[in-house]
Amino acid sequence: MRLPEFARTTTFRSAAIAAGAFAIFVLVLFGFIYWKTDRYLIARSDHVIASQLKVMSALPLERQADVIAYHLGEDPRGVQFAGLFRPDGTRMAGNLDSLPPDLRLDASVQSARVKRTSPNGGVETRVVRAIGQTLPDGDVLVLGRDVDEAIEISKVVSQALALGLIPALVLCLAIGALLSMRAERRIAAVNQHVQRIVAGNLRERLPTLTGDDPFAKLAAIVNGMLDEIEALIHAIAGIGNDIAHDLRTPLTRVRLMLERGRTNAQTLEQFRLVADKAIAGIDQSLAMTTALLRLVEIENSRRSAAFGKVALVDLVHEVGELYQPIAEGKNIALQVDLTHAPVVDGDRDLLMEAVVNLVDNAVKFTPAGGRVEISLFRGNAESIIRVKDTGAGIGELERDAVLKRFYRSEKLKSAPGFGLGLNLVAAIVKLHGFRLTIHPGSGCVIEIASPDHVADTKAG
C-alpha cells in the first residue's frame, strides 16, 4: 500500500524517529523504576520479617502462640505467613500447614515454597520471602511475607504507560504530519514561483515571512541571489548592445576608408595613408575588446591568486612621477601628498591600473591652468587614496551611471576613450573589498578606501 505523500517526507520521518526514540526511552525508564521499586519492596519486606523473628524468638513460649495469632489477625490482605512447629514438625500455631522443606533454619531471609489453608478450606501453595529459626527448646519458628505487591505495581505502571505513552506517540506523529503538510504547502508555493522564474519572469520572487523562520531566511537569500542574477542578465543584454554599437562605429569607419582608398587612391603614398588610418581604427576596436576581456577577468576574481603585500605609498608616488610630465605638457599643476604609508593585501598591477585610470581621467578632463591633486592619507579607520581635479566634475545624477560600461557623458562625447575606465576601477575595487566613492561638488573628487582589516600600517 502506498503511503500518503506527507508520510514520505523527511519531516514526518524525523518526527516518527523522534517518537520511537521517546517511546524506547520511556519504556526503559519505566522498567528501571519498576525494577528499583521491586528491589526496594523485597528489601523492606526482608527487614520487616527479620525484625519480627528477632522479637518473637525472644518471647516466652506461652506468649509466642498468642503473638502469632495477633500478628495474623492484623493482616486483612492475607500477605503474612507464620508458623510455630515442634521439633517433629507438628504445627503448634500459625497459618502454615507444614514446615517448608526447602527453608534453611539459619535466621536468613530467603525465598521458600509454603503451604497454608485458605479461608474457604482449601490448601494453597505460595512462594514467599521467609525466615526460619530453631528456638532454644527445639521448636521452630517460621515467618513469611508475600511480596506480590510488585505485581500490582507493575499493573499500575503498565496502565500509566498505556494511558500516557500511546497518546504521546499519537501526538508526536500528528505534529510530524502537520509540519510535513505545512512544509509541503510552502514548497508547492515556492515551486510555483520557481516555475515562473524558469519560464522567464525574472521579476518573480519567492514568498517571504517575517521572523526567525529558517525557511524565510532561505527565501530572503534566494531573493537576493535572484536580484543579482536579474541585474547581471540586464547588464549582459545592455553590454551586448553597447559592444555592437561601439564596435560598429570604428569598423564602419575602417570600411569606408578602405572603400574610398580603393576608389580614390592613386599613389603608393595615398594607399599607405589609407592603410594607416584603417590600422588605427582596427587598433581602437582591439583595444576596446582587450579592455572588455580584462574587465571580465577582474570581475570573475581570477586575479585574486596574485594577491600580496602592496605598499600604497610607493604605488601612488610612481603614478605621480608617471603623469608629472604629461600634466606639465598640458599646463596642469600635479601635486602628490603622501601623509600615510599603509601596506595592503592586493594585486599591485591591478591597484596601479585603478589609480592610473583615475589620474588619467583627471589630467584628461582638467582644462589648462587647472590643478590635479593625488593624496594618500588615513581617515575613519581607512587608508584613502584621493584624486581631486578642477575639471567639470561629475554631476549628482551621473555618479552611478559613470560606473557602468560604455557610459559617456554628453559633454565628453568628443573626448577619446571607450567609457570603460571607471567601470574597470569599480571592478578592481570590488575585487579587493575596498570602497569607491565619488564626491559631489566643484571639480571631481574620487576616493579608493581600504579598511584597516586589510591594511598593515607601517608608519604615519
Coordinates of C-alpha atoms in Angstrom, one line a residue:
M1 CA 0.0 0.0 0.0
R2 CA 1.4 3.4 -1.0
L3 CA 1.9 5.8 1.9
P4 CA 0.4 9.3 1.8
E5 CA 2.6 12.0 0.4
F6 CA 3.2 13.6 3.8
A7 CA 4.3 10.3 5.3
R8 CA 7.2 10.0 2.8
T9 CA 8.7 13.4 3.7
T10 CA 11.8 13.8 5.7
T11 CA 10.0 15.9 8.3
F12 CA 7.4 13.2 9.1
R13 CA 10.1 10.5 9.2
S14 CA 12.1 12.6 11.6
A15 CA 9.1 13.1 13.8
A16 CA 8.4 9.3 13.7
I17 CA 12.0 8.5 14.6
A18 CA 11.8 11.0 17.5
A19 CA 8.6 9.5 18.7
G20 CA 10.1 6.0 18.5
A21 CA 13.2 7.1 20.4
F22 CA 10.9 8.8 23.0
A23 CA 8.9 5.6 23.4
I24 CA 12.0 3.5 23.9
F25 CA 13.3 6.0 26.5
V26 CA 10.0 5.9 28.4
L27 CA 9.9 2.1 28.3
V28 CA 13.4 1.9 29.7
L29 CA 12.7 4.5 32.3
F30 CA 9.5 2.7 33.5
G31 CA 11.4 -0.6 33.5
F32 CA 14.1 0.9 35.6
I33 CA 11.5 2.4 38.0
Y34 CA 9.7 -1.0 38.3
W35 CA 13.0 -2.8 39.0
K36 CA 14.1 -0.4 41.6
T37 CA 10.7 -0.4 43.3
D38 CA 10.6 -4.2 43.3
R39 CA 14.0 -4.4 44.8
Y40 CA 13.0 -1.8 47.4
L41 CA 9.8 -3.7 48.4
I42 CA 11.7 -7.0 48.8
A43 CA 14.4 -5.4 50.9
R44 CA 11.8 -3.7 53.1
S45 CA 9.8 -7.0 53.5
D46 CA 13.0 -8.9 54.4
H47 CA 13.9 -6.3 57.0
V48 CA 10.4 -6.4 58.5
I49 CA 10.2 -10.2 58.8
A50 CA 13.7 -10.4 60.2
S51 CA 12.9 -7.9 62.9
Q52 CA 9.6 -9.7 63.7
L53 CA 11.5 -13.0 64.0
K54 CA 14.0 -11.5 66.3
V55 CA 11.3 -10.1 68.6
M56 CA 9.1 -13.2 68.6
S57 CA 12.0 -15.6 69.2
A58 CA 12.8 -13.7 72.4
L59 CA 9.3 -14.1 73.8
P60 CA 8.4 -16.8 76.3
L61 CA 6.9 -20.0 74.8
E62 CA 3.5 -19.4 76.3
R63 CA 3.3 -16.0 74.6
Q64 CA 4.6 -16.9 71.2
A65 CA 1.3 -18.6 70.1
D66 CA -0.7 -15.5 71.2
V67 CA 1.6 -13.1 69.4
I68 CA 1.5 -15.2 66.2
A69 CA -2.4 -15.2 66.3
Y70 CA -2.4 -11.4 66.9
H71 CA 0.1 -10.9 64.1
L72 CA -2.0 -12.9 61.6
G73 CA -5.2 -11.2 62.8
E74 CA -3.8 -7.8 61.9
D75 CA -3.3 -8.9 58.3
P76 CA -6.5 -8.1 56.3
R77 CA -4.7 -8.6 53.0
G78 CA -3.5 -12.1 53.8
V79 CA 0.1 -11.4 52.9
Q80 CA 1.6 -12.6 56.3
F81 CA 2.7 -16.2 57.0
A82 CA 3.7 -17.6 60.3
G83 CA 4.1 -21.0 62.0
L84 CA 5.4 -22.4 65.2
F85 CA 6.4 -26.1 65.0
R86 CA 7.5 -28.8 67.4
P87 CA 10.9 -30.5 66.7
D88 CA 9.0 -33.3 65.0
G89 CA 7.2 -30.8 62.6
T90 CA 3.8 -30.7 64.3
R91 CA 2.2 -27.3 64.0
M92 CA 1.6 -25.6 67.3
A93 CA 0.3 -22.2 65.9
G94 CA 0.1 -20.1 62.8
N95 CA -1.4 -20.4 59.3
L96 CA 1.3 -22.6 57.8
D97 CA 0.2 -26.2 57.3
S98 CA 3.7 -27.6 57.5
L99 CA 7.3 -26.7 57.9
P100 CA 8.7 -25.6 54.4
P101 CA 11.1 -28.4 53.3
D102 CA 13.5 -26.1 51.4
L103 CA 13.8 -23.4 54.1
R104 CA 17.2 -23.1 55.9
L105 CA 16.7 -22.5 59.6
D106 CA 19.6 -20.1 60.0
A107 CA 17.7 -16.9 60.5
S108 CA 18.4 -15.7 57.0
V109 CA 15.7 -14.3 54.7
Q110 CA 15.2 -16.4 51.5
S111 CA 12.6 -17.4 49.0
A112 CA 10.6 -20.5 50.0
R113 CA 7.6 -22.5 48.9
V114 CA 5.0 -22.7 51.7
K115 CA 1.5 -24.1 52.1
R116 CA -1.4 -22.7 54.1
T117 CA -5.1 -23.3 54.5
S118 CA -7.2 -20.7 52.7
P119 CA -10.3 -19.2 54.3
N120 CA -12.5 -21.4 52.1
G121 CA -10.9 -24.5 53.5
G122 CA -8.6 -25.3 50.6
V123 CA -4.8 -25.5 50.7
E124 CA -2.8 -23.0 48.6
T125 CA 0.9 -23.1 47.8
R126 CA 2.8 -19.8 47.5
V127 CA 6.4 -18.7 47.0
V128 CA 7.2 -16.1 49.6
R129 CA 10.1 -14.4 51.4
A130 CA 10.5 -16.5 54.6
I131 CA 12.8 -16.8 57.5
G132 CA 13.2 -19.7 60.0
Q133 CA 15.0 -20.3 63.3
T134 CA 15.3 -23.1 65.7
L135 CA 14.4 -21.9 69.2
P136 CA 16.4 -22.9 72.3
D137 CA 13.8 -25.5 73.4
G138 CA 14.0 -27.2 69.9
D139 CA 10.8 -25.6 68.5
V140 CA 11.0 -24.0 65.0
L141 CA 9.6 -20.5 64.3
V142 CA 8.9 -19.6 60.7
L143 CA 7.7 -16.2 59.4
G144 CA 7.0 -15.2 55.9
R145 CA 5.6 -12.4 53.7
D146 CA 4.1 -12.3 50.3
V147 CA 5.9 -9.7 48.2
D148 CA 3.5 -9.8 45.2
E149 CA 2.8 -6.1 45.7
A150 CA 5.4 -5.7 42.9
I151 CA 3.0 -7.4 40.5
E152 CA 0.3 -4.9 41.5
I153 CA 2.7 -2.1 40.9
S154 CA 3.7 -3.5 37.5
K155 CA 0.0 -3.4 36.6
V156 CA -0.3 0.2 37.7
V157 CA 2.9 1.1 35.8
S158 CA 1.6 -0.7 32.7
Q159 CA -1.7 1.2 32.8
A160 CA 0.1 4.5 33.3
L161 CA 2.4 3.7 30.4
A162 CA -0.5 2.8 28.2
L163 CA -2.5 5.9 29.2
G164 CA 0.5 8.3 28.8
L165 CA 2.8 6.9 26.2
I166 CA 0.3 5.9 23.5
P167 CA -1.4 9.4 23.3
A168 CA 2.1 11.0 23.4
L169 CA 3.1 8.9 20.4
V170 CA 0.0 9.7 18.5
L171 CA 0.5 13.4 19.3
C172 CA 4.1 13.3 18.0
L173 CA 3.0 11.6 14.8
A174 CA 0.2 14.1 14.4
I175 CA 2.6 17.0 14.9
G176 CA 5.0 15.4 12.4
A177 CA 2.2 15.0 9.8
L178 CA 1.1 18.6 10.4
L179 CA 4.6 20.0 10.0
S180 CA 5.1 17.8 6.9
M181 CA 2.0 19.0 5.3
R182 CA 2.8 22.6 6.2
A183 CA 6.3 22.3 4.6
E184 CA 4.7 20.6 1.5
R185 CA 2.4 23.6 1.1
R186 CA 5.2 26.1 1.3
I187 CA 7.4 24.0 -1.1
A188 CA 4.5 23.9 -3.5
A189 CA 4.1 27.7 -3.3
V190 CA 7.8 28.1 -3.8
N191 CA 7.7 25.7 -6.8
Q192 CA 5.1 27.8 -8.5
H193 CA 7.2 30.9 -8.2
V194 CA 10.3 29.0 -9.4
Q195 CA 8.4 27.7 -12.4
R196 CA 7.5 31.2 -13.4
I197 CA 11.1 32.3 -12.9
V198 CA 12.3 29.4 -15.1
A199 CA 9.7 30.4 -17.7
G200 CA 11.5 33.8 -18.0
N201 CA 9.8 36.1 -15.5
L202 CA 12.9 37.4 -13.8
R203 CA 10.9 39.8 -11.6
E204 CA 9.3 36.9 -9.8
R205 CA 10.4 36.4 -6.2
L206 CA 9.9 33.7 -3.5
P207 CA 7.3 34.5 -0.8
T208 CA 8.9 35.6 2.5
L209 CA 7.7 35.7 6.1
T210 CA 8.8 37.8 9.0
G211 CA 10.5 36.4 12.0
D212 CA 13.4 34.0 12.5
D213 CA 11.9 31.1 10.4
P214 CA 14.8 29.4 8.7
F215 CA 12.7 28.9 5.5
A216 CA 12.0 32.7 5.5
K217 CA 15.8 33.3 5.8
L218 CA 16.5 31.0 2.9
A219 CA 13.8 32.7 0.8
A220 CA 15.4 36.1 1.5
I221 CA 18.8 34.7 0.5
V222 CA 17.4 33.3 -2.7
N223 CA 15.6 36.5 -3.5
G224 CA 18.9 38.4 -3.1
M225 CA 20.5 36.0 -5.5
L226 CA 17.7 36.5 -7.9
D227 CA 18.1 40.2 -7.7
E228 CA 21.8 39.9 -8.6
I229 CA 21.0 37.5 -11.4
E230 CA 18.4 39.8 -12.8
A231 CA 20.8 42.7 -12.7
L232 CA 23.5 40.7 -14.3
I233 CA 21.3 39.5 -17.1
H234 CA 20.1 43.0 -17.8
A235 CA 23.7 44.2 -17.7
I236 CA 24.7 41.5 -20.1
A237 CA 21.9 42.4 -22.5
G238 CA 22.9 46.0 -22.3
I239 CA 26.6 45.2 -22.8
G240 CA 25.8 43.3 -25.9
N241 CA 24.0 46.2 -27.4
D242 CA 26.8 48.6 -26.3
I243 CA 29.5 46.5 -27.7
A244 CA 27.7 46.2 -31.0
H245 CA 27.1 49.9 -31.1
D246 CA 30.7 51.0 -30.1
L247 CA 32.4 48.5 -32.4
R248 CA 30.2 49.3 -35.3
T249 CA 31.4 52.9 -35.5
P250 CA 35.2 52.2 -35.9
L251 CA 34.6 49.2 -38.1
T252 CA 32.3 51.2 -40.3
R253 CA 34.9 54.0 -40.5
V254 CA 37.6 51.5 -41.4
R255 CA 35.4 50.0 -44.1
L256 CA 34.6 53.4 -45.6
M257 CA 38.3 54.3 -45.5
L258 CA 39.3 51.2 -47.4
E259 CA 36.5 51.6 -49.9
R260 CA 37.4 55.2 -50.6
G261 CA 41.1 54.3 -50.7
R262 CA 40.4 51.6 -53.3
T263 CA 38.4 54.1 -55.4
N264 CA 40.4 57.3 -55.0
A265 CA 44.0 56.4 -54.0
Q266 CA 46.3 56.6 -57.0
T267 CA 49.8 56.6 -55.5
L268 CA 51.6 54.4 -53.1
E269 CA 51.7 57.2 -50.5
Q270 CA 47.9 57.6 -50.6
F271 CA 47.5 53.8 -50.2
R272 CA 49.8 53.9 -47.2
L273 CA 47.8 56.8 -45.7
V274 CA 44.6 54.9 -46.0
A275 CA 46.1 51.7 -44.6
D276 CA 47.5 53.7 -41.6
K277 CA 44.0 55.1 -40.8
A278 CA 42.5 51.7 -41.2
I279 CA 45.0 50.2 -38.8
A280 CA 44.3 52.9 -36.3
G281 CA 40.6 52.1 -36.4
I282 CA 41.3 48.4 -36.0
D283 CA 43.6 49.1 -33.1
Q284 CA 40.8 51.1 -31.5
S285 CA 38.5 48.1 -31.8
L286 CA 41.1 45.7 -30.5
A287 CA 41.8 48.0 -27.5
M288 CA 38.1 48.1 -26.6
T289 CA 37.9 44.2 -26.9
T290 CA 41.1 43.9 -24.7
A291 CA 39.6 46.2 -22.1
L292 CA 36.4 44.2 -22.0
L293 CA 38.2 40.9 -21.6
R294 CA 40.3 42.4 -18.8
L295 CA 37.2 43.7 -17.1
V296 CA 35.5 40.2 -17.3
E297 CA 38.7 38.6 -15.9
I298 CA 38.8 41.0 -13.0
E299 CA 35.0 40.6 -12.2
N300 CA 35.5 36.8 -12.2
S301 CA 38.2 37.2 -9.5
R302 CA 40.7 35.3 -11.5
R303 CA 43.4 37.7 -10.4
S304 CA 43.0 37.1 -6.7
A305 CA 45.7 34.4 -6.8
A306 CA 48.3 37.2 -7.4
F307 CA 47.5 39.0 -4.2
G308 CA 50.4 40.0 -2.0
K309 CA 51.6 42.9 0.2
V310 CA 51.4 46.2 -1.6
A311 CA 52.9 49.5 -0.3
L312 CA 50.5 52.1 -1.4
V313 CA 52.9 55.0 -0.8
D314 CA 55.3 53.6 -3.4
L315 CA 52.5 52.9 -5.9
V316 CA 51.0 56.4 -5.6
H317 CA 54.4 58.0 -5.8
E318 CA 55.1 56.0 -9.0
V319 CA 51.9 57.2 -10.6
G320 CA 52.7 60.8 -9.7
E321 CA 56.1 60.5 -11.4
L322 CA 54.5 58.9 -14.5
Y323 CA 51.9 61.7 -15.0
Q324 CA 54.1 64.7 -13.9
P325 CA 55.4 65.3 -17.4
I326 CA 52.0 64.7 -19.0
A327 CA 50.4 67.2 -16.7
E328 CA 53.2 69.8 -17.4
G329 CA 52.7 69.3 -21.1
K330 CA 49.0 70.4 -20.6
N331 CA 49.9 73.2 -18.3
I332 CA 48.3 71.4 -15.3
A333 CA 49.8 71.5 -11.8
L334 CA 50.1 68.0 -10.4
Q335 CA 50.5 67.7 -6.7
V336 CA 51.3 64.5 -4.7
D337 CA 50.7 64.5 -1.0
L338 CA 51.7 61.4 1.0
T339 CA 51.0 61.6 4.7
H340 CA 50.3 57.9 5.3
A341 CA 52.2 54.7 4.4
P342 CA 50.0 51.6 4.6
V343 CA 50.6 48.2 3.3
V344 CA 47.5 46.4 1.9
D345 CA 46.8 42.9 0.7
G346 CA 46.1 43.0 -3.1
D347 CA 47.3 42.8 -6.6
R348 CA 49.8 45.6 -7.3
D349 CA 49.3 45.7 -11.0
L350 CA 45.5 46.0 -10.7
L351 CA 45.7 48.7 -8.0
M352 CA 48.2 50.6 -10.1
E353 CA 45.8 50.3 -13.1
A354 CA 42.9 51.7 -10.9
V355 CA 44.9 54.7 -9.7
V356 CA 46.3 55.3 -13.2
N357 CA 42.8 55.4 -14.6
L358 CA 41.7 57.9 -12.0
V359 CA 44.7 60.2 -12.6
D360 CA 44.5 59.8 -16.4
N361 CA 40.8 60.9 -16.3
A362 CA 41.7 63.8 -14.0
V363 CA 44.5 65.0 -16.3
K364 CA 42.5 64.4 -19.4
F365 CA 39.4 66.4 -18.3
T366 CA 41.1 69.2 -16.4
P367 CA 41.5 72.3 -18.6
A368 CA 44.9 74.1 -19.0
G369 CA 45.9 76.1 -16.0
G370 CA 44.0 73.7 -13.6
R371 CA 45.2 71.5 -10.8
V372 CA 45.2 67.8 -10.0
E373 CA 45.9 66.5 -6.5
I374 CA 46.8 62.9 -5.6
S375 CA 46.9 62.3 -1.8
L376 CA 47.3 59.2 0.4
F377 CA 46.1 59.7 4.0
R378 CA 44.3 58.0 6.9
G379 CA 40.7 58.7 7.9
N380 CA 37.9 56.9 9.7
A381 CA 39.8 53.6 10.2
E382 CA 40.7 53.5 6.5
S383 CA 43.6 54.2 4.2
I384 CA 42.4 56.5 1.5
I385 CA 43.7 57.4 -2.0
R386 CA 42.1 60.6 -3.2
V387 CA 42.3 62.0 -6.7
K388 CA 41.0 65.5 -7.0
D389 CA 40.9 67.9 -10.0
T390 CA 39.5 71.2 -11.1
G391 CA 37.7 70.0 -14.1
A392 CA 34.0 69.9 -14.9
G393 CA 33.3 67.2 -12.3
I394 CA 30.6 64.5 -12.2
G395 CA 27.0 65.6 -11.6
E396 CA 24.8 64.2 -8.9
L397 CA 22.7 62.3 -11.4
E398 CA 25.7 60.8 -13.2
R399 CA 27.6 59.4 -10.2
D400 CA 26.1 55.9 -10.6
A401 CA 25.9 56.0 -14.4
V402 CA 29.6 56.7 -14.9
L403 CA 30.4 53.3 -13.3
K404 CA 28.5 51.4 -16.0
R405 CA 30.2 50.1 -19.1
F406 CA 30.4 52.3 -22.1
Y407 CA 28.7 55.3 -20.4
R408 CA 29.9 58.6 -21.8
S409 CA 28.7 61.9 -20.6
E410 CA 27.1 64.1 -23.3
K411 CA 29.6 66.9 -22.7
L412 CA 32.5 64.5 -23.1
K413 CA 31.4 62.5 -26.1
S414 CA 34.1 64.1 -28.2
A415 CA 36.9 63.1 -25.8
P416 CA 38.9 59.9 -26.6
G417 CA 38.0 56.7 -24.7
F418 CA 35.6 53.9 -24.6
G419 CA 33.7 54.6 -21.3
L420 CA 35.3 51.6 -19.5
G421 CA 37.8 53.4 -17.3
L422 CA 35.7 54.0 -14.1
N423 CA 33.9 50.7 -14.7
L424 CA 37.3 49.0 -14.6
V425 CA 38.2 50.9 -11.4
A426 CA 35.0 49.8 -9.8
A427 CA 35.6 46.2 -10.6
I428 CA 39.2 46.3 -9.2
V429 CA 38.0 48.0 -6.0
K430 CA 35.2 45.4 -5.6
L431 CA 37.7 42.5 -6.1
H432 CA 39.9 43.9 -3.3
G433 CA 37.0 44.6 -0.9
F434 CA 37.8 48.3 -0.9
R435 CA 35.3 51.2 -1.2
L436 CA 35.0 53.6 -4.2
T437 CA 33.4 57.0 -3.5
I438 CA 32.6 59.8 -5.9
H439 CA 32.1 63.1 -4.0
P440 CA 29.8 65.8 -5.3
G441 CA 30.9 69.4 -5.6
S442 CA 33.2 71.5 -7.8
G443 CA 35.7 69.6 -9.8
C444 CA 35.9 65.8 -9.4
V445 CA 36.9 64.0 -6.2
I446 CA 37.2 60.2 -6.2
E447 CA 38.4 58.1 -3.3
I448 CA 39.6 54.5 -3.0
A449 CA 39.4 53.5 0.7
S450 CA 41.0 50.3 2.1
P451 CA 39.6 49.3 5.6
D452 CA 42.1 48.7 8.3
H453 CA 41.4 44.9 8.4
V454 CA 43.1 44.5 5.0
A455 CA 45.9 47.0 5.7
D456 CA 49.0 46.8 7.8
T457 CA 50.1 50.3 8.7
K458 CA 53.9 50.8 8.9
A459 CA 54.3 54.5 9.7
G460 CA 52.3 57.7 9.6

